[in-house]
Amino acid sequence: MDWIRREDLTVKFTQEVWQTQSTPCNGGNHDFPVFRSSTEYDVMTISQDEGGVCFSDGADWRGFVGGVT
């Protein structure tokens, strides 16, 4: 039996949610970021003999995959 080894490359993006929290400080307020949650999702998966391009518009990631002919 012949075994074919395939290796994939998966590009992932982790989106983090931060919130500003204020505390009293010397007669004013001091603002600092507080981590709330994160979500990870796949942008694209490139298999053997394929090529791909990924890019961001500053808010989201996109990816395109094409096979080699």
CSV table of N, CA and C in Angstrom, one decimal:
chain,number,residue,atom,x,y,z
A,1,MET,N,0.8,-1.2,0.0
A,1,MET,CA,0.0,0.0,0.0
A,1,MET,C,0.9,1.2,0.0
A,2,ASP,N,0.6,2.2,-0.9
A,2,ASP,CA,1.3,3.4,-0.9
A,2,ASP,C,0.7,4.5,0.0
A,3,TRP,N,1.5,5.1,0.8
A,3,TRP,CA,0.9,6.2,1.6
A,3,TRP,C,1.3,7.5,1.0
A,4,ILE,N,0.4,8.4,0.9
A,4,ILE,CA,0.6,9.7,0.4
A,4,ILE,C,0.6,10.7,1.6
A,5,ARG,N,1.6,11.4,1.8
A,5,ARG,CA,1.7,12.3,2.9
A,5,ARG,C,1.3,13.7,2.4
A,6,ARG,N,0.2,14.2,3.0
A,6,ARG,CA,-0.2,15.5,2.6
A,6,ARG,C,0.0,16.4,3.8
A,7,GLU,N,0.5,17.6,3.5
A,7,GLU,CA,0.6,18.6,4.6
A,7,GLU,C,-0.1,19.8,4.2
A,8,ASP,N,-0.9,20.3,5.1
A,8,ASP,CA,-1.7,21.5,4.9
A,8,ASP,C,-1.2,22.7,5.7
A,9,LEU,N,-1.3,23.9,5.2
A,9,LEU,CA,-1.0,25.1,6.0
A,9,LEU,C,-2.3,25.8,6.3
A,10,THR,N,-2.6,26.0,7.5
A,10,THR,CA,-3.8,26.7,7.9
A,10,THR,C,-3.4,28.1,8.5
A,11,VAL,N,-4.0,29.1,7.9
A,11,VAL,CA,-3.8,30.5,8.4
A,11,VAL,C,-4.9,30.8,9.3
A,12,LYS,N,-4.7,31.2,10.6
A,12,LYS,CA,-5.8,31.5,11.5
A,12,LYS,C,-5.6,32.9,12.0
A,13,PHE,N,-6.7,33.5,12.4
A,13,PHE,CA,-6.8,34.8,13.0
A,13,PHE,C,-7.5,34.7,14.3
A,14,THR,N,-6.9,35.4,15.3
A,14,THR,CA,-7.6,35.5,16.6
A,14,THR,C,-8.0,36.9,16.9
A,15,GLN,N,-9.3,37.1,17.0
A,15,GLN,CA,-9.9,38.4,17.2
A,15,GLN,C,-10.1,38.6,18.7
A,16,GLU,N,-9.6,39.6,19.3
A,16,GLU,CA,-9.7,39.9,20.7
A,16,GLU,C,-10.6,41.1,21.0
A,17,VAL,N,-11.4,41.0,22.0
A,17,VAL,CA,-12.3,42.1,22.4
A,17,VAL,C,-11.7,42.7,23.7
A,18,TRP,N,-11.5,44.0,23.7
A,18,TRP,CA,-11.0,44.7,24.9
A,18,TRP,C,-12.0,45.8,25.2
A,19,GLN,N,-12.1,46.2,26.5
A,19,GLN,CA,-13.0,47.2,26.9
A,19,GLN,C,-12.2,48.1,27.8
A,20,THR,N,-12.6,49.4,27.7
A,20,THR,CA,-11.9,50.4,28.6
A,20,THR,C,-12.6,50.5,30.0
A,21,GLN,N,-11.8,50.4,31.0
A,21,GLN,CA,-12.3,50.5,32.3
A,21,GLN,C,-11.7,51.7,33.0
A,22,SER,N,-12.5,52.5,33.8
A,22,SER,CA,-12.1,53.7,34.5
A,22,SER,C,-12.0,53.4,36.0
A,23,THR,N,-11.0,54.0,36.6
A,23,THR,CA,-10.9,54.0,38.1
A,23,THR,C,-10.5,55.4,38.5
A,24,PRO,N,-11.0,55.8,39.7
A,24,PRO,CA,-10.7,57.2,40.2
A,24,PRO,C,-9.2,57.2,40.5
A,25,CYS,N,-8.6,58.4,40.2
A,25,CYS,CA,-7.1,58.6,40.3
A,25,CYS,C,-6.8,60.0,40.5
A,26,ASN,N,-6.4,60.5,41.7
A,26,ASN,CA,-5.9,61.8,42.0
A,26,ASN,C,-6.9,62.9,41.5
A,27,GLY,N,-8.2,62.8,41.9
A,27,GLY,CA,-9.2,63.8,41.5
A,27,GLY,C,-9.7,63.6,40.1
A,28,GLY,N,-9.2,62.6,39.3
A,28,GLY,CA,-9.7,62.4,37.9
A,28,GLY,C,-9.9,60.9,37.7
A,29,ASN,N,-9.9,60.5,36.5
A,29,ASN,CA,-10.1,59.1,36.2
A,29,ASN,C,-8.9,58.6,35.4
A,30,HIS,N,-8.6,57.3,35.7
A,30,HIS,CA,-7.5,56.7,34.9
A,30,HIS,C,-8.2,55.5,34.1
A,31,ASP,N,-8.0,55.6,32.8
A,31,ASP,CA,-8.6,54.6,31.9
A,31,ASP,C,-7.5,53.6,31.5
A,32,PHE,N,-7.9,52.3,31.5
A,32,PHE,CA,-7.0,51.3,31.1
A,32,PHE,C,-7.8,50.1,30.4
A,33,PRO,N,-7.1,49.4,29.5
A,33,PRO,CA,-7.8,48.4,28.8
A,33,PRO,C,-7.9,47.1,29.6
A,34,VAL,N,-9.1,46.4,29.4
A,34,VAL,CA,-9.3,45.1,30.1
A,34,VAL,C,-9.7,44.1,29.1
A,35,PHE,N,-9.0,43.0,29.0
A,35,PHE,CA,-9.3,41.9,28.1
A,35,PHE,C,-10.6,41.2,28.5
A,36,ARG,N,-11.5,41.0,27.4
A,36,ARG,CA,-12.8,40.5,27.7
A,36,ARG,C,-13.0,39.1,27.1
A,37,SER,N,-12.6,38.9,25.8
A,37,SER,CA,-12.8,37.6,25.2
A,37,SER,C,-11.9,37.5,23.9
A,38,SER,N,-11.8,36.3,23.3
A,38,SER,CA,-11.2,36.1,22.0
A,38,SER,C,-11.9,35.0,21.3
A,39,THR,N,-11.8,35.2,19.9
A,39,THR,CA,-12.4,34.2,19.0
A,39,THR,C,-11.4,33.9,18.0
A,40,GLU,N,-11.1,32.6,17.7
A,40,GLU,CA,-10.2,32.2,16.7
A,40,GLU,C,-11.0,31.6,15.5
A,41,TYR,N,-10.6,32.0,14.3
A,41,TYR,CA,-11.2,31.4,13.1
A,41,TYR,C,-10.2,31.2,12.0
A,42,ASP,N,-10.4,30.3,11.1
A,42,ASP,CA,-9.5,30.0,10.0
A,42,ASP,C,-9.8,31.0,8.9
A,43,VAL,N,-8.6,31.5,8.4
A,43,VAL,CA,-8.7,32.4,7.2
A,43,VAL,C,-8.7,31.6,5.9
A,44,MET,N,-7.8,30.7,5.9
A,44,MET,CA,-7.7,29.8,4.7
A,44,MET,C,-6.8,28.6,5.0
A,45,THR,N,-7.0,27.5,4.2
A,45,THR,CA,-6.1,26.3,4.4
A,45,THR,C,-5.5,26.0,3.0
A,46,ILE,N,-4.2,26.0,2.9
A,46,ILE,CA,-3.5,25.7,1.6
A,46,ILE,C,-3.0,24.3,1.7
A,47,SER,N,-3.4,23.5,0.7
A,47,SER,CA,-3.0,22.1,0.7
A,47,SER,C,-1.8,22.0,-0.3
A,48,GLN,N,-1.3,20.8,-0.4
A,48,GLN,CA,-0.1,20.5,-1.2
A,48,GLN,C,-0.5,20.8,-2.7
A,49,ASP,N,0.5,21.4,-3.4
A,49,ASP,CA,0.3,21.8,-4.8
A,49,ASP,C,-0.7,22.9,-5.0
A,50,GLU,N,-0.9,23.7,-4.0
A,50,GLU,CA,-1.8,24.9,-4.1
A,50,GLU,C,-1.0,26.2,-3.6
A,51,GLY,N,-1.5,27.3,-4.0
A,51,GLY,CA,-1.0,28.6,-3.6
A,51,GLY,C,-2.1,29.4,-3.0
A,52,GLY,N,-1.7,30.4,-2.3
A,52,GLY,CA,-2.8,31.2,-1.7
A,52,GLY,C,-2.3,32.6,-1.4
A,53,VAL,N,-3.2,33.5,-1.2
A,53,VAL,CA,-2.9,34.9,-0.8
A,53,VAL,C,-3.9,35.3,0.3
A,54,CYS,N,-3.4,35.9,1.3
A,54,CYS,CA,-4.3,36.4,2.3
A,54,CYS,C,-4.0,37.9,2.6
A,55,PHE,N,-5.0,38.7,3.0
A,55,PHE,CA,-4.8,40.1,3.2
A,55,PHE,C,-5.9,40.6,4.2
A,56,SER,N,-5.6,41.7,4.8
A,56,SER,CA,-6.5,42.3,5.8
A,56,SER,C,-6.9,43.7,5.3
A,57,ASP,N,-8.2,44.1,5.6
A,57,ASP,CA,-8.6,45.4,5.3
A,57,ASP,C,-8.5,46.3,6.6
A,58,GLY,N,-7.9,45.8,7.6
A,58,GLY,CA,-7.8,46.5,8.9
A,58,GLY,C,-8.8,46.0,9.9
A,59,ALA,N,-9.8,45.3,9.5
A,59,ALA,CA,-10.8,44.8,10.4
A,59,ALA,C,-11.0,43.3,10.3
A,60,ASP,N,-11.0,42.8,9.1
A,60,ASP,CA,-11.1,41.3,8.9
A,60,ASP,C,-10.0,40.8,8.0
A,61,TRP,N,-9.8,39.5,8.0
A,61,TRP,CA,-8.8,38.8,7.1
A,61,TRP,C,-9.6,38.0,6.1
A,62,ARG,N,-9.0,38.0,4.9
A,62,ARG,CA,-9.6,37.3,3.7
A,62,ARG,C,-8.5,36.4,3.1
A,63,GLY,N,-8.8,35.3,2.5
A,63,GLY,CA,-7.9,34.4,1.9
A,63,GLY,C,-8.4,33.8,0.6
A,64,PHE,N,-7.5,33.7,-0.4
A,64,PHE,CA,-7.9,33.0,-1.6
A,64,PHE,C,-6.9,31.9,-1.9
A,65,VAL,N,-7.4,30.7,-2.3
A,65,VAL,CA,-6.5,29.6,-2.5
A,65,VAL,C,-6.8,29.1,-4.0
A,66,GLY,N,-5.7,28.8,-4.7
A,66,GLY,CA,-5.9,28.3,-6.0
A,66,GLY,C,-4.9,27.1,-6.3
A,67,GLY,N,-5.3,26.2,-7.1
A,67,GLY,CA,-4.5,25.0,-7.4
A,67,GLY,C,-3.5,25.3,-8.5
A,68,VAL,N,-2.4,24.6,-8.5
A,68,VAL,CA,-1.4,24.7,-9.5
A,68,VAL,C,-1.7,23.8,-10.6
A,69,THR,N,-1.7,24.3,-11.8
A,69,THR,CA,-2.0,23.5,-13.0
A,69,THR,C,-0.8,23.3,-13.8
